[in-house]
Structures are given as C-alpha cells and as structure tokens.
mmCIF file of C-alpha atoms in Angstrom:
data_model
loop_
_atom_site.group_PDB
_atom_site.id
_atom_site.type_symbol
_atom_site.label_atom_id
_atom_site.label_comp_id
_atom_site.label_asym_id
_atom_site.label_seq_id
_atom_site.Cartn_x
_atom_site.Cartn_y
_atom_site.Cartn_z
ATOM 1 C CA ALA A 1 -0.124 -0.223 -0.307
ATOM 2 C CA GLN A 2 0.878 3.518 -0.580
ATOM 3 C CA LYS A 3 0.970 6.579 1.873
ATOM 4 C CA VAL A 4 1.413 9.624 1.704
ATOM 5 C CA THR A 5 0.897 12.545 4.387
ATOM 6 C CA GLN A 6 1.652 16.571 3.378
ATOM 7 C CA ALA A 7 1.113 17.043 7.726
ATOM 8 C CA GLN A 8 0.908 20.538 6.800
ATOM 9 C CA THR A 9 -2.476 21.905 5.819
ATOM 10 C CA GLU A 10 -1.921 25.454 5.521
ATOM 11 C CA ILE A 11 0.403 27.838 5.494
ATOM 12 C CA SER A 12 1.089 31.592 5.296
ATOM 13 C CA VAL A 13 3.805 33.966 4.340
ATOM 14 C CA VAL A 14 4.514 37.013 3.582
ATOM 15 C CA GLU A 15 5.762 37.764 0.231
ATOM 16 C CA LYS A 16 9.656 36.799 -0.366
ATOM 17 C CA GLU A 17 9.675 34.856 2.440
ATOM 18 C CA ASP A 18 10.984 31.343 2.060
ATOM 19 C CA VAL A 19 8.526 28.221 2.169
ATOM 20 C CA THR A 20 8.762 24.510 2.843
ATOM 21 C CA LEU A 21 6.558 21.661 2.236
ATOM 22 C CA ASP A 22 6.996 18.731 4.112
ATOM 23 C CA CYS A 23 6.164 15.167 1.834
ATOM 24 C CA VAL A 24 6.479 11.799 3.725
ATOM 25 C CA TYR A 25 6.364 8.758 1.860
ATOM 26 C CA GLU A 26 5.560 4.911 2.694
ATOM 27 C CA THR A 27 5.795 2.883 -0.066
ATOM 28 C CA ARG A 28 6.972 -0.933 -0.003
ATOM 29 C CA ASP A 29 8.050 -0.986 -3.832
ATOM 30 C CA THR A 30 11.348 -0.695 -4.490
ATOM 31 C CA THR A 31 11.234 1.102 -7.656
ATOM 32 C CA TYR A 32 8.701 4.051 -7.660
ATOM 33 C CA TYR A 33 8.168 7.938 -8.257
ATOM 34 C CA LEU A 34 7.353 10.283 -7.156
ATOM 35 C CA PHE A 35 5.907 13.894 -8.202
ATOM 36 C CA TRP A 36 4.813 17.534 -6.974
ATOM 37 C CA TYR A 37 1.636 19.397 -8.363
ATOM 38 C CA LYS A 38 0.653 22.799 -7.914
ATOM 39 C CA GLN A 39 -3.583 23.509 -8.474
ATOM 40 C CA PRO A 40 -4.157 27.035 -8.100
ATOM 41 C CA PRO A 41 -7.717 27.987 -7.409
ATOM 42 C CA SER A 42 -8.986 27.407 -11.414
ATOM 43 C CA GLY A 43 -8.421 23.945 -10.423
ATOM 44 C CA GLU A 44 -6.316 22.081 -13.055
ATOM 45 C CA LEU A 45 -2.852 20.122 -11.808
ATOM 46 C CA VAL A 46 0.085 21.726 -12.591
ATOM 47 C CA PHE A 47 3.093 19.278 -13.058
ATOM 48 C CA LEU A 48 6.446 20.721 -10.907
ATOM 49 C CA ILE A 49 8.829 17.808 -10.846
ATOM 50 C CA ARG A 50 9.124 13.878 -11.261
ATOM 51 C CA ARG A 51 11.608 12.282 -9.311
ATOM 52 C CA ASN A 52 12.702 8.107 -9.769
ATOM 53 C CA SER A 53 13.397 6.121 -6.198
ATOM 54 C CA PHE A 54 16.553 5.782 -7.571
ATOM 55 C CA ASP A 55 18.185 9.428 -8.807
ATOM 56 C CA GLU A 56 18.311 11.377 -4.815
ATOM 57 C CA GLN A 57 20.250 14.256 -6.013
ATOM 58 C CA ASN A 58 18.694 17.418 -5.426
ATOM 59 C CA GLU A 59 16.695 19.535 -7.741
ATOM 60 C CA ILE A 60 16.620 22.991 -7.984
ATOM 61 C CA SER A 61 14.493 24.825 -10.714
ATOM 62 C CA GLY A 62 14.188 28.558 -10.559
ATOM 63 C CA ARG A 63 13.120 29.440 -7.189
ATOM 64 C CA TYR A 64 11.843 25.661 -6.625
ATOM 65 C CA SER A 65 14.051 23.075 -4.863
ATOM 66 C CA TRP A 66 14.053 19.880 -3.711
ATOM 67 C CA ASN A 67 15.216 17.472 -1.301
ATOM 68 C CA PHE A 68 14.764 14.154 -1.622
ATOM 69 C CA GLN A 69 16.047 11.177 1.788
ATOM 70 C CA LYS A 70 15.396 8.527 0.398
ATOM 71 C CA SER A 71 16.396 7.122 4.246
ATOM 72 C CA THR A 72 13.766 9.523 5.874
ATOM 73 C CA SER A 73 11.753 8.710 3.001
ATOM 74 C CA SER A 74 11.003 11.932 3.007
ATOM 75 C CA PHE A 75 10.701 14.602 -0.613
ATOM 76 C CA ASN A 76 10.343 17.705 0.830
ATOM 77 C CA PHE A 77 10.107 21.052 -1.499
ATOM 78 C CA THR A 78 11.214 24.591 -0.759
ATOM 79 C CA ILE A 79 10.255 27.997 -2.563
ATOM 80 C CA THR A 80 12.595 30.313 -2.426
ATOM 81 C CA ALA A 81 11.523 34.380 -2.011
ATOM 82 C CA SER A 82 7.559 33.264 -2.067
ATOM 83 C CA GLN A 83 5.352 35.554 -5.113
ATOM 84 C CA VAL A 84 1.760 35.817 -4.650
ATOM 85 C CA VAL A 85 1.573 33.636 -7.597
ATOM 86 C CA ASP A 86 2.556 31.066 -5.818
ATOM 87 C CA SER A 87 -0.035 30.988 -3.311
ATOM 88 C CA ALA A 88 -2.279 27.528 -4.658
ATOM 89 C CA VAL A 89 -2.182 23.935 -3.022
ATOM 90 C CA TYR A 90 0.235 21.763 -3.180
ATOM 91 C CA PHE A 91 0.188 18.088 -3.583
ATOM 92 C CA CYS A 92 2.700 15.083 -3.202
ATOM 93 C CA ALA A 93 2.153 12.034 -4.974
ATOM 94 C CA LEU A 94 3.603 8.886 -4.691
ATOM 95 C CA SER A 95 3.302 6.054 -7.326
ATOM 96 C CA PRO A 96 5.345 2.822 -8.392
ATOM 97 C CA ASP A 97 2.887 2.663 -11.663
ATOM 98 C CA TYR A 98 1.533 6.266 -12.789
ATOM 99 C CA LYS A 99 -1.008 5.356 -10.426
ATOM 100 C CA LEU A 100 -0.926 8.507 -8.718
ATOM 101 C CA SER A 101 -1.380 8.056 -3.822
ATOM 102 C CA PHE A 102 -1.602 11.997 -3.366
ATOM 103 C CA GLY A 103 -1.281 13.338 -0.163
ATOM 104 C CA ALA A 104 -3.815 15.795 1.584
ATOM 105 C CA GLY A 105 -2.182 18.553 -0.206
ATOM 106 C CA THR A 106 -1.113 21.971 1.841
ATOM 107 C CA THR A 107 -2.799 25.158 0.913
ATOM 108 C CA VAL A 108 -0.190 27.889 0.313
ATOM 109 C CA THR A 109 -1.439 31.540 0.456
ATOM 110 C CA VAL A 110 1.321 34.007 -0.221
ATOM 111 C CA ARG A 111 0.542 37.667 1.346
ATOM 112 C CA ALA A 112 1.704 40.756 -0.251
ATOM 113 C CA GLY B 1 4.205 19.602 -25.078
ATOM 114 C CA ALA B 2 1.837 16.651 -24.652
ATOM 115 C CA VAL B 3 -1.767 18.015 -24.330
ATOM 116 C CA VAL B 4 -4.670 16.276 -22.904
ATOM 117 C CA SER B 5 -8.554 17.896 -22.841
ATOM 118 C CA GLN B 6 -11.217 17.600 -21.074
ATOM 119 C CA HIS B 7 -15.148 18.578 -21.763
ATOM 120 C CA PRO B 8 -17.260 19.633 -20.682
ATOM 121 C CA SER B 9 -15.256 21.987 -18.288
ATOM 122 C CA TRP B 10 -17.891 22.381 -16.075
ATOM 123 C CA VAL B 11 -21.645 20.615 -15.626
ATOM 124 C CA ILE B 12 -25.104 21.352 -13.810
ATOM 125 C CA CYS B 13 -27.171 18.432 -13.967
ATOM 126 C CA LYS B 14 -30.110 17.631 -12.873
ATOM 127 C CA SER B 15 -30.733 14.646 -9.664
ATOM 128 C CA GLY B 16 -31.279 11.736 -11.845
ATOM 129 C CA THR B 17 -29.682 12.507 -15.153
ATOM 130 C CA SER B 18 -26.343 10.994 -16.717
ATOM 131 C CA VAL B 19 -23.644 12.482 -17.532
ATOM 132 C CA LYS B 20 -20.729 11.854 -19.547
ATOM 133 C CA ILE B 21 -17.152 13.390 -19.638
ATOM 134 C CA GLU B 22 -14.811 13.110 -22.430
ATOM 135 C CA CYS B 23 -10.751 13.254 -21.584
ATOM 136 C CA ARG B 24 -8.897 13.436 -24.899
ATOM 137 C CA SER B 25 -4.783 13.309 -25.439
ATOM 138 C CA LEU B 26 -5.045 15.760 -28.326
ATOM 139 C CA ASP B 27 -1.162 14.819 -30.129
ATOM 140 C CA PHE B 28 -0.105 11.106 -27.875
ATOM 141 C CA GLN B 29 -1.405 8.130 -28.085
ATOM 142 C CA ALA B 30 -2.429 6.759 -24.609
ATOM 143 C CA THR B 31 -2.049 3.464 -23.778
ATOM 144 C CA THR B 32 -3.993 4.121 -19.789
ATOM 145 C CA MET B 33 -5.294 7.191 -18.831
ATOM 146 C CA PHE B 34 -6.885 6.895 -15.394
ATOM 147 C CA TRP B 35 -9.811 8.611 -13.710
ATOM 148 C CA TYR B 36 -9.599 10.753 -10.413
ATOM 149 C CA ARG B 37 -11.919 12.427 -7.961
ATOM 150 C CA GLN B 38 -11.793 15.408 -5.680
ATOM 151 C CA PHE B 39 -14.218 16.631 -3.295
ATOM 152 C CA PRO B 40 -13.776 20.277 -2.054
ATOM 153 C CA LYS B 41 -10.843 20.996 -0.179
ATOM 154 C CA GLN B 42 -9.704 16.755 -0.521
ATOM 155 C CA SER B 43 -7.161 15.550 -2.329
ATOM 156 C CA LEU B 44 -7.303 13.614 -5.037
ATOM 157 C CA MET B 45 -8.581 10.182 -5.019
ATOM 158 C CA LEU B 46 -8.013 7.321 -7.683
ATOM 159 C CA MET B 47 -11.618 5.838 -9.228
ATOM 160 C CA ALA B 48 -10.259 3.732 -11.912
ATOM 161 C CA THR B 49 -7.900 3.118 -14.435
ATOM 162 C CA SER B 50 -8.939 2.618 -18.085
ATOM 163 C CA ASN B 51 -6.785 0.766 -20.901
ATOM 164 C CA GLU B 52 -7.837 0.997 -24.713
ATOM 165 C CA GLY B 53 -10.128 -1.983 -25.908
ATOM 166 C CA SER B 54 -10.229 -3.466 -22.437
ATOM 167 C CA LYS B 55 -12.765 -2.910 -19.145
ATOM 168 C CA ALA B 56 -11.366 -0.635 -16.493
ATOM 169 C CA THR B 57 -10.007 -1.438 -13.008
ATOM 170 C CA TYR B 58 -12.257 0.101 -10.503
ATOM 171 C CA GLU B 59 -10.303 1.117 -6.608
ATOM 172 C CA GLN B 60 -11.813 -0.516 -3.803
ATOM 173 C CA GLY B 61 -15.086 1.212 -3.143
ATOM 174 C CA VAL B 62 -15.916 3.232 -5.819
ATOM 175 C CA GLU B 63 -19.215 1.242 -8.106
ATOM 176 C CA LYS B 64 -18.733 0.334 -11.145
ATOM 177 C CA ASP B 65 -22.182 0.573 -12.486
ATOM 178 C CA LYS B 66 -22.607 4.401 -11.463
ATOM 179 C CA PHE B 67 -19.288 5.498 -13.107
ATOM 180 C CA LEU B 68 -18.779 3.676 -16.800
ATOM 181 C CA ILE B 69 -15.470 3.996 -18.157
ATOM 182 C CA ASN B 70 -15.051 3.509 -21.702
ATOM 183 C CA HIS B 71 -11.329 3.760 -23.666
ATOM 184 C CA ALA B 72 -12.402 3.099 -27.113
ATOM 185 C CA SER B 73 -9.603 4.129 -28.440
ATOM 186 C CA LEU B 74 -6.414 5.546 -27.748
ATOM 187 C CA THR B 75 -6.750 9.317 -27.818
ATOM 188 C CA LEU B 76 -10.259 9.195 -25.879
ATOM 189 C CA SER B 77 -12.029 7.716 -22.540
ATOM 190 C CA THR B 78 -14.794 8.564 -21.256
ATOM 191 C CA LEU B 79 -16.673 8.812 -17.854
ATOM 192 C CA THR B 80 -19.976 8.624 -17.551
ATOM 193 C CA VAL B 81 -21.892 9.230 -14.219
ATOM 194 C CA THR B 82 -25.017 7.260 -13.941
ATOM 195 C CA SER B 83 -28.275 8.401 -12.451
ATOM 196 C CA ALA B 84 -26.451 11.437 -10.756
ATOM 197 C CA HIS B 85 -27.627 12.656 -7.060
ATOM 198 C CA PRO B 86 -26.128 15.332 -5.653
ATOM 199 C CA GLU B 87 -23.234 13.633 -3.251
ATOM 200 C CA ASP B 88 -21.435 12.849 -6.938
ATOM 201 C CA SER B 89 -20.995 16.431 -7.223
ATOM 202 C CA SER B 90 -17.012 16.578 -7.117
ATOM 203 C CA PHE B 91 -14.113 17.381 -9.322
ATOM 204 C CA TYR B 92 -13.395 14.321 -12.250
ATOM 205 C CA ILE B 93 -9.968 14.723 -13.130
ATOM 206 C CA CYS B 94 -8.438 12.698 -15.745
ATOM 207 C CA SER B 95 -4.418 11.827 -16.454
ATOM 208 C CA ALA B 96 -4.026 9.671 -19.942
ATOM 209 C CA ARG B 97 -0.050 7.835 -20.344
ATOM 210 C CA GLU B 98 1.573 8.015 -23.279
ATOM 211 C CA LEU B 99 2.482 5.528 -25.579
ATOM 212 C CA ALA B 100 5.430 3.371 -25.156
ATOM 213 C CA GLY B 101 8.650 5.054 -27.672
ATOM 214 C CA GLY B 102 6.344 8.198 -28.555
ATOM 215 C CA PRO B 103 8.649 11.220 -27.717
ATOM 216 C CA SER B 104 7.688 11.399 -23.932
ATOM 217 C CA THR B 105 7.609 7.814 -23.458
ATOM 218 C CA GLY B 106 5.611 6.903 -20.245
ATOM 219 C CA GLU B 107 4.306 10.720 -19.233
ATOM 220 C CA LEU B 108 2.019 10.882 -17.389
ATOM 221 C CA PHE B 109 -0.351 14.239 -18.342
ATOM 222 C CA PHE B 110 -3.276 15.362 -16.378
ATOM 223 C CA GLY B 111 -6.935 17.046 -17.836
ATOM 224 C CA GLU B 112 -8.131 20.595 -16.721
ATOM 225 C CA GLY B 113 -10.575 19.155 -14.864
ATOM 226 C CA SER B 114 -14.232 18.778 -15.238
ATOM 227 C CA ARG B 115 -16.406 20.077 -12.080
ATOM 228 C CA LEU B 116 -19.964 18.806 -12.025
ATOM 229 C CA THR B 117 -22.375 20.195 -9.684
ATOM 230 C CA VAL B 118 -25.925 17.958 -9.835
ATOM 231 C CA LEU B 119 -28.982 19.862 -8.209
#
C-alpha cells in the first residue's frame, strides 16, 4: 500500500519569505516515482517535478528546489522568495506505476 | 508539450440524469488513462484505470455500475456518471500516459478537470 503524508494543512507567508512543504511517504516498492503538483484556484494540476526512486539528487528549478532523502522517506519542496502567484494547493504524490497516491495537500497563501 | 483535454469543463445537471465526461489526448496516443475525483478542499482519489480496448479497473469502493468508463481508442476515454445525485458533485480529473516509444515515453499528463454539480 502507498501512503503520502503532508502534515502541513496550511502555510501562510509574506511575499519574499521562503516556504518549505514537507512530504513523507510509505511504500513497499523498491522502484517508484515521486511527484509534486501545484493546483491553483482554477483547479488544473500543474506538474512541477517527477523523481525516480533511484535518483536522490536534489534539484533546483528557478525558485523551486526539492530535497529527496530516501533514508527518511521524505521529498520536501522549498519555494524561495515566495510570490503571490505561488498561492495554491500543493500536492505530493507517489506512484510505482503511474497510478498516483496523493497526499492531502498543503494550501500555501502568500500575502503581499 | 503533450496536452490532455477534458470536456466539458463544468456541467450542472438535475438529479437522476447521466453525465458524460470526455478525456482526450490531443497529440499523443495513450495506453492508459486514469480517472480521479476530488471533493472540495480534499485530495485527489483514484477512481479507476482505463486501458484501451479492455475493461476498466476500479479502485475499492468505487461503484463500476455508477461510474461507467469506456476507453474506445488510444486518444479517448469517457467517464459516465449514471443517475447522478448531489453527492456525486465533485471535480473529476483524468490523466493519460503516453504510449511507450512516443516522444514523451511513459510521461503522465493531466486534463484540466471537469466540475460536476448535481442539483
């Protein structure tokens, strides 16, 4: 069984602050994928990243960065210098085969 | 980039009627499509896996006679909510996985979602 835990329900920050979203997962599979998606108020899912379980390298993409630690089964996401446009619900997801198990989501509100 | 389109984007219907939602992969062929449901302020839950030319596989607790899924071609899957009731009101999202060997082999793409309101 797959399980994804996003312990933070809501995070509110002031613009330009950094915000880190936690994601902890459980799986018995040795090969799996981890994802992060952004869901703005309009509802569509915006793909942010996919990480293979064998690739533990951290990744940076602009103001976004991800920290994958297999030893602690965590795949955390940091937004640096947050902007109002970053306000959305962020989902972490896990999949061995493209059937995604989503976490509960973290609502990020960035205030101007 | 690859695009998955859902139609309609939103639909309002009366209780007892059936509603069909389409999920199309516009520029790639999809071996597998997935249907998710999202209630307000909740997470996405997988409903079923749809494979072209075969019966859909439903997740535990999802009524297959209520949520009919048809994947008649490599670019189209449909979800029909039969005899819809207010508790079926939700955001339905599909995803499609590109056929192996395509330019984005194995990549997963999501549709824009369809918001169903049953009165």
